[in-house]
Amino acid sequence: MAEAHQTLVLNNLRSRIYVEADGQMKTGRDVAIAALLGAEEFGFATAPLVVMGCIMMRVCHLNTCPVGVATQDPRLRKRFTGEPEHVVNFMRFIAGELREIMAKLGFRKLEDMVGRTDKLFPWKAIEHWKANGLDLTPILHQPEMGADVDVSVSRIRITAWKNPWM
C-alpha cells in the first residue's frame, strides 16, 4: 500500500484515485495504520459477519449455513439471531479507538492521516529477533514532491460489507 501511494504521488496521480485497504480489518489501529500507509477507503467483511453471528463454517455457497447468516432456506433462516445494531456498535468501537489514536498522533481528520508514514514507528518490530536486519525505510519513505503535486483526499469511505460480484 505504501509503495502504491509513493508511486502515485511521484507521478502526480494521487488525487485521481482512491486506495482501499481490505482484509482482516478488525480494529481502529488497523484503520489508522492503513490510512498512514496511504489508504482512504477501508473494507470490512469478516469481522461484521462474525458480529452478526457467523461461525465461519465456510459453507456459504452450499446454502447450508448452520446459523442462518448466508442461506435462503427458511428453516435455517429461523436460526439467525443477528441484529443490525450489533454491527453499528462494532463500527462505533472501531471509530472510538481510531479517534483515540488520531488524538495521540495530533490529527483532527482522517483525511489528514492519509500517506503520513512519518507517524509510523517500526522500531519495536525491528528489535524482535525474527525481524533482525529488516529495513522498512524504503516502504516508509516520504517521496519528494513539488508544490504542483496534489495529494488531497476528498473523501473517506468505509464499507462494512463487500459483495464480490459487484
Short mmCIF file of C-alpha atoms in Angstrom, two decimals:
data_model
loop_
_atom_site.label_atom_id
_atom_site.label_comp_id
_atom_site.label_asym_id
_atom_site.label_seq_id
_atom_site.Cartn_x
_atom_site.Cartn_y
_atom_site.Cartn_z
CA MET A 1 0.00 0.00 0.00
CA ALA A 2 2.76 2.44 0.90
CA GLU A 3 4.57 1.74 -2.37
CA ALA A 4 1.39 2.33 -4.38
CA HIS A 5 0.89 5.63 -2.56
CA GLN A 6 4.52 6.65 -3.22
CA THR A 7 4.29 5.81 -6.92
CA LEU A 8 1.04 7.71 -7.32
CA VAL A 9 2.49 10.76 -5.56
CA LEU A 10 5.67 10.69 -7.65
CA ASN A 11 3.59 10.61 -10.85
CA ASN A 12 1.14 13.29 -9.64
CA LEU A 13 -1.76 10.82 -9.85
CA ARG A 14 -2.61 10.53 -6.16
CA SER A 15 -5.60 12.87 -6.26
CA ARG A 16 -7.19 10.91 -9.13
CA ILE A 17 -7.77 7.56 -7.46
CA TYR A 18 -8.80 6.09 -4.14
CA VAL A 19 -6.70 3.44 -2.43
CA GLU A 20 -8.64 0.86 -0.44
CA ALA A 21 -7.36 -1.30 2.38
CA ASP A 22 -9.27 -4.52 2.75
CA GLY A 23 -8.73 -7.76 4.57
CA GLN A 24 -8.51 -8.52 8.28
CA MET A 25 -9.58 -5.02 9.32
CA LYS A 26 -10.73 -5.52 12.90
CA THR A 27 -9.65 -2.55 15.00
CA GLY A 28 -9.25 1.20 14.90
CA ARG A 29 -5.49 0.60 14.93
CA ASP A 30 -5.82 -1.35 11.65
CA VAL A 31 -7.66 1.59 10.09
CA ALA A 32 -5.09 4.07 11.41
CA ILE A 33 -2.13 2.11 10.03
CA ALA A 34 -3.83 1.66 6.66
CA ALA A 35 -4.53 5.40 6.48
CA LEU A 36 -0.96 6.28 7.42
CA LEU A 37 0.27 3.94 4.67
CA GLY A 38 -1.94 5.69 2.11
CA ALA A 39 -5.46 4.24 2.15
CA GLU A 40 -8.59 6.36 2.22
CA GLU A 41 -11.11 3.55 1.80
CA PHE A 42 -11.44 0.73 4.29
CA GLY A 43 -13.30 -2.52 3.71
CA PHE A 44 -14.71 -4.66 6.47
CA ALA A 45 -16.24 -8.04 5.70
CA THR A 46 -15.32 -10.92 8.02
CA ALA A 47 -15.49 -9.05 11.32
CA PRO A 48 -19.03 -7.69 10.77
CA LEU A 49 -20.14 -11.17 9.70
CA VAL A 50 -18.81 -12.61 12.95
CA VAL A 51 -20.54 -9.80 14.86
CA MET A 52 -23.79 -10.83 13.16
CA GLY A 53 -23.33 -14.40 14.36
CA CYS A 54 -21.30 -16.12 11.63
CA ILE A 55 -19.25 -19.04 12.91
CA MET A 56 -17.11 -19.28 9.76
CA MET A 57 -18.12 -22.78 8.69
CA ARG A 58 -17.09 -21.92 5.10
CA VAL A 59 -20.28 -23.41 3.61
CA CYS A 60 -21.87 -20.14 2.44
CA HIS A 61 -22.03 -21.32 -1.18
CA LEU A 62 -23.89 -24.52 -0.23
CA ASN A 63 -26.99 -22.81 1.24
CA THR A 64 -26.46 -24.79 4.45
CA CYS A 65 -25.33 -22.08 6.88
CA PRO A 66 -25.91 -23.55 10.36
CA VAL A 67 -26.60 -20.14 11.97
CA GLY A 68 -28.73 -18.74 9.15
CA VAL A 69 -26.45 -15.88 8.08
CA ALA A 70 -25.88 -16.98 4.47
CA THR A 71 -28.85 -19.04 3.42
CA GLN A 72 -32.18 -18.69 1.69
CA ASP A 73 -33.62 -21.79 3.33
CA PRO A 74 -36.48 -20.60 5.62
CA ARG A 75 -35.79 -23.43 8.06
CA LEU A 76 -32.17 -22.31 8.50
CA ARG A 77 -33.03 -18.58 8.42
CA LYS A 78 -35.02 -19.07 11.65
CA ARG A 79 -31.71 -19.71 13.41
CA PHE A 80 -30.39 -16.24 12.56
CA THR A 81 -30.14 -14.12 15.72
CA GLY A 82 -28.05 -11.22 14.44
CA GLU A 83 -29.16 -7.61 14.75
CA PRO A 84 -28.01 -4.63 12.68
CA GLU A 85 -27.36 -2.79 15.93
CA HIS A 86 -24.53 -5.26 16.66
CA VAL A 87 -22.66 -4.16 13.54
CA VAL A 88 -23.37 -0.49 14.28
CA ASN A 89 -21.97 -0.96 17.79
CA PHE A 90 -18.89 -2.74 16.42
CA MET A 91 -18.21 0.09 13.98
CA ARG A 92 -18.64 2.63 16.79
CA PHE A 93 -16.00 0.83 18.83
CA ILE A 94 -13.66 0.96 15.83
CA ALA A 95 -14.39 4.66 15.35
CA GLY A 96 -13.78 5.35 19.04
CA GLU A 97 -10.43 3.59 19.02
CA LEU A 98 -9.49 5.38 15.81
CA ARG A 99 -10.37 8.75 17.37
CA GLU A 100 -8.10 7.98 20.34
CA ILE A 101 -5.21 7.10 18.03
CA MET A 102 -5.82 10.22 15.94
CA ALA A 103 -5.73 12.36 19.07
CA LYS A 104 -2.44 10.78 20.20
CA LEU A 105 -0.93 11.47 16.78
CA GLY A 106 -2.31 15.00 16.60
CA PHE A 107 -4.82 14.59 13.78
CA ARG A 108 -8.29 16.12 13.70
CA LYS A 109 -9.47 14.49 10.45
CA LEU A 110 -8.84 11.07 9.00
CA GLU A 111 -8.13 12.72 5.64
CA ASP A 112 -5.05 14.35 7.17
CA MET A 113 -3.60 10.95 8.09
CA VAL A 114 -3.53 9.54 4.56
CA GLY A 115 0.04 8.79 3.48
CA ARG A 116 1.70 10.16 6.61
CA THR A 117 4.22 7.36 7.04
CA ASP A 118 6.38 9.70 9.11
CA LYS A 119 4.00 8.96 12.01
CA LEU A 120 4.73 5.21 11.92
CA PHE A 121 7.48 3.94 14.20
CA PRO A 122 8.55 0.35 13.43
CA TRP A 123 11.39 0.08 15.93
CA LYS A 124 9.64 -2.31 18.32
CA ALA A 125 9.11 -4.78 15.48
CA ILE A 126 12.69 -4.40 14.25
CA GLU A 127 14.04 -5.20 17.73
CA HIS A 128 12.36 -8.62 17.61
CA TRP A 129 14.75 -11.45 16.72
CA LYS A 130 12.64 -12.58 13.76
CA ALA A 131 12.90 -9.13 12.18
CA ASN A 132 16.66 -8.84 12.71
CA GLY A 133 18.11 -6.87 9.81
CA LEU A 134 14.74 -5.92 8.34
CA ASP A 135 14.85 -2.42 6.85
CA LEU A 136 11.45 -0.75 6.47
CA THR A 137 12.75 2.66 5.41
CA PRO A 138 12.03 2.10 1.67
CA ILE A 139 8.41 1.29 2.49
CA LEU A 140 8.01 4.21 4.89
CA HIS A 141 9.81 6.68 2.61
CA GLN A 142 8.10 10.05 2.04
CA PRO A 143 8.67 10.87 -1.65
CA GLU A 144 9.91 14.31 -2.66
CA MET A 145 7.15 16.24 -4.33
CA GLY A 146 6.80 19.67 -5.79
CA ALA A 147 4.17 22.25 -4.95
CA ASP A 148 2.17 21.23 -8.03
CA VAL A 149 1.56 17.67 -6.77
CA ASP A 150 -1.98 17.27 -5.46
CA VAL A 151 -2.25 14.65 -2.74
CA SER A 152 -5.54 15.88 -1.34
CA VAL A 153 -8.17 13.39 -0.33
CA SER A 154 -11.74 14.41 -0.99
CA ARG A 155 -13.50 11.52 0.74
CA ILE A 156 -13.07 8.68 3.16
CA ARG A 157 -15.23 5.60 2.69
CA ILE A 158 -15.70 2.64 4.96
CA THR A 159 -17.58 -0.35 3.63
CA ALA A 160 -18.92 -2.86 6.11
CA TRP A 161 -19.90 -5.43 3.51
CA LYS A 162 -18.20 -6.33 0.26
CA ASN A 163 -20.17 -8.03 -2.48
CA PRO A 164 -17.60 -9.94 -4.55
CA TRP A 165 -19.86 -9.85 -7.62
CA MET A 166 -20.03 -6.04 -7.80
#
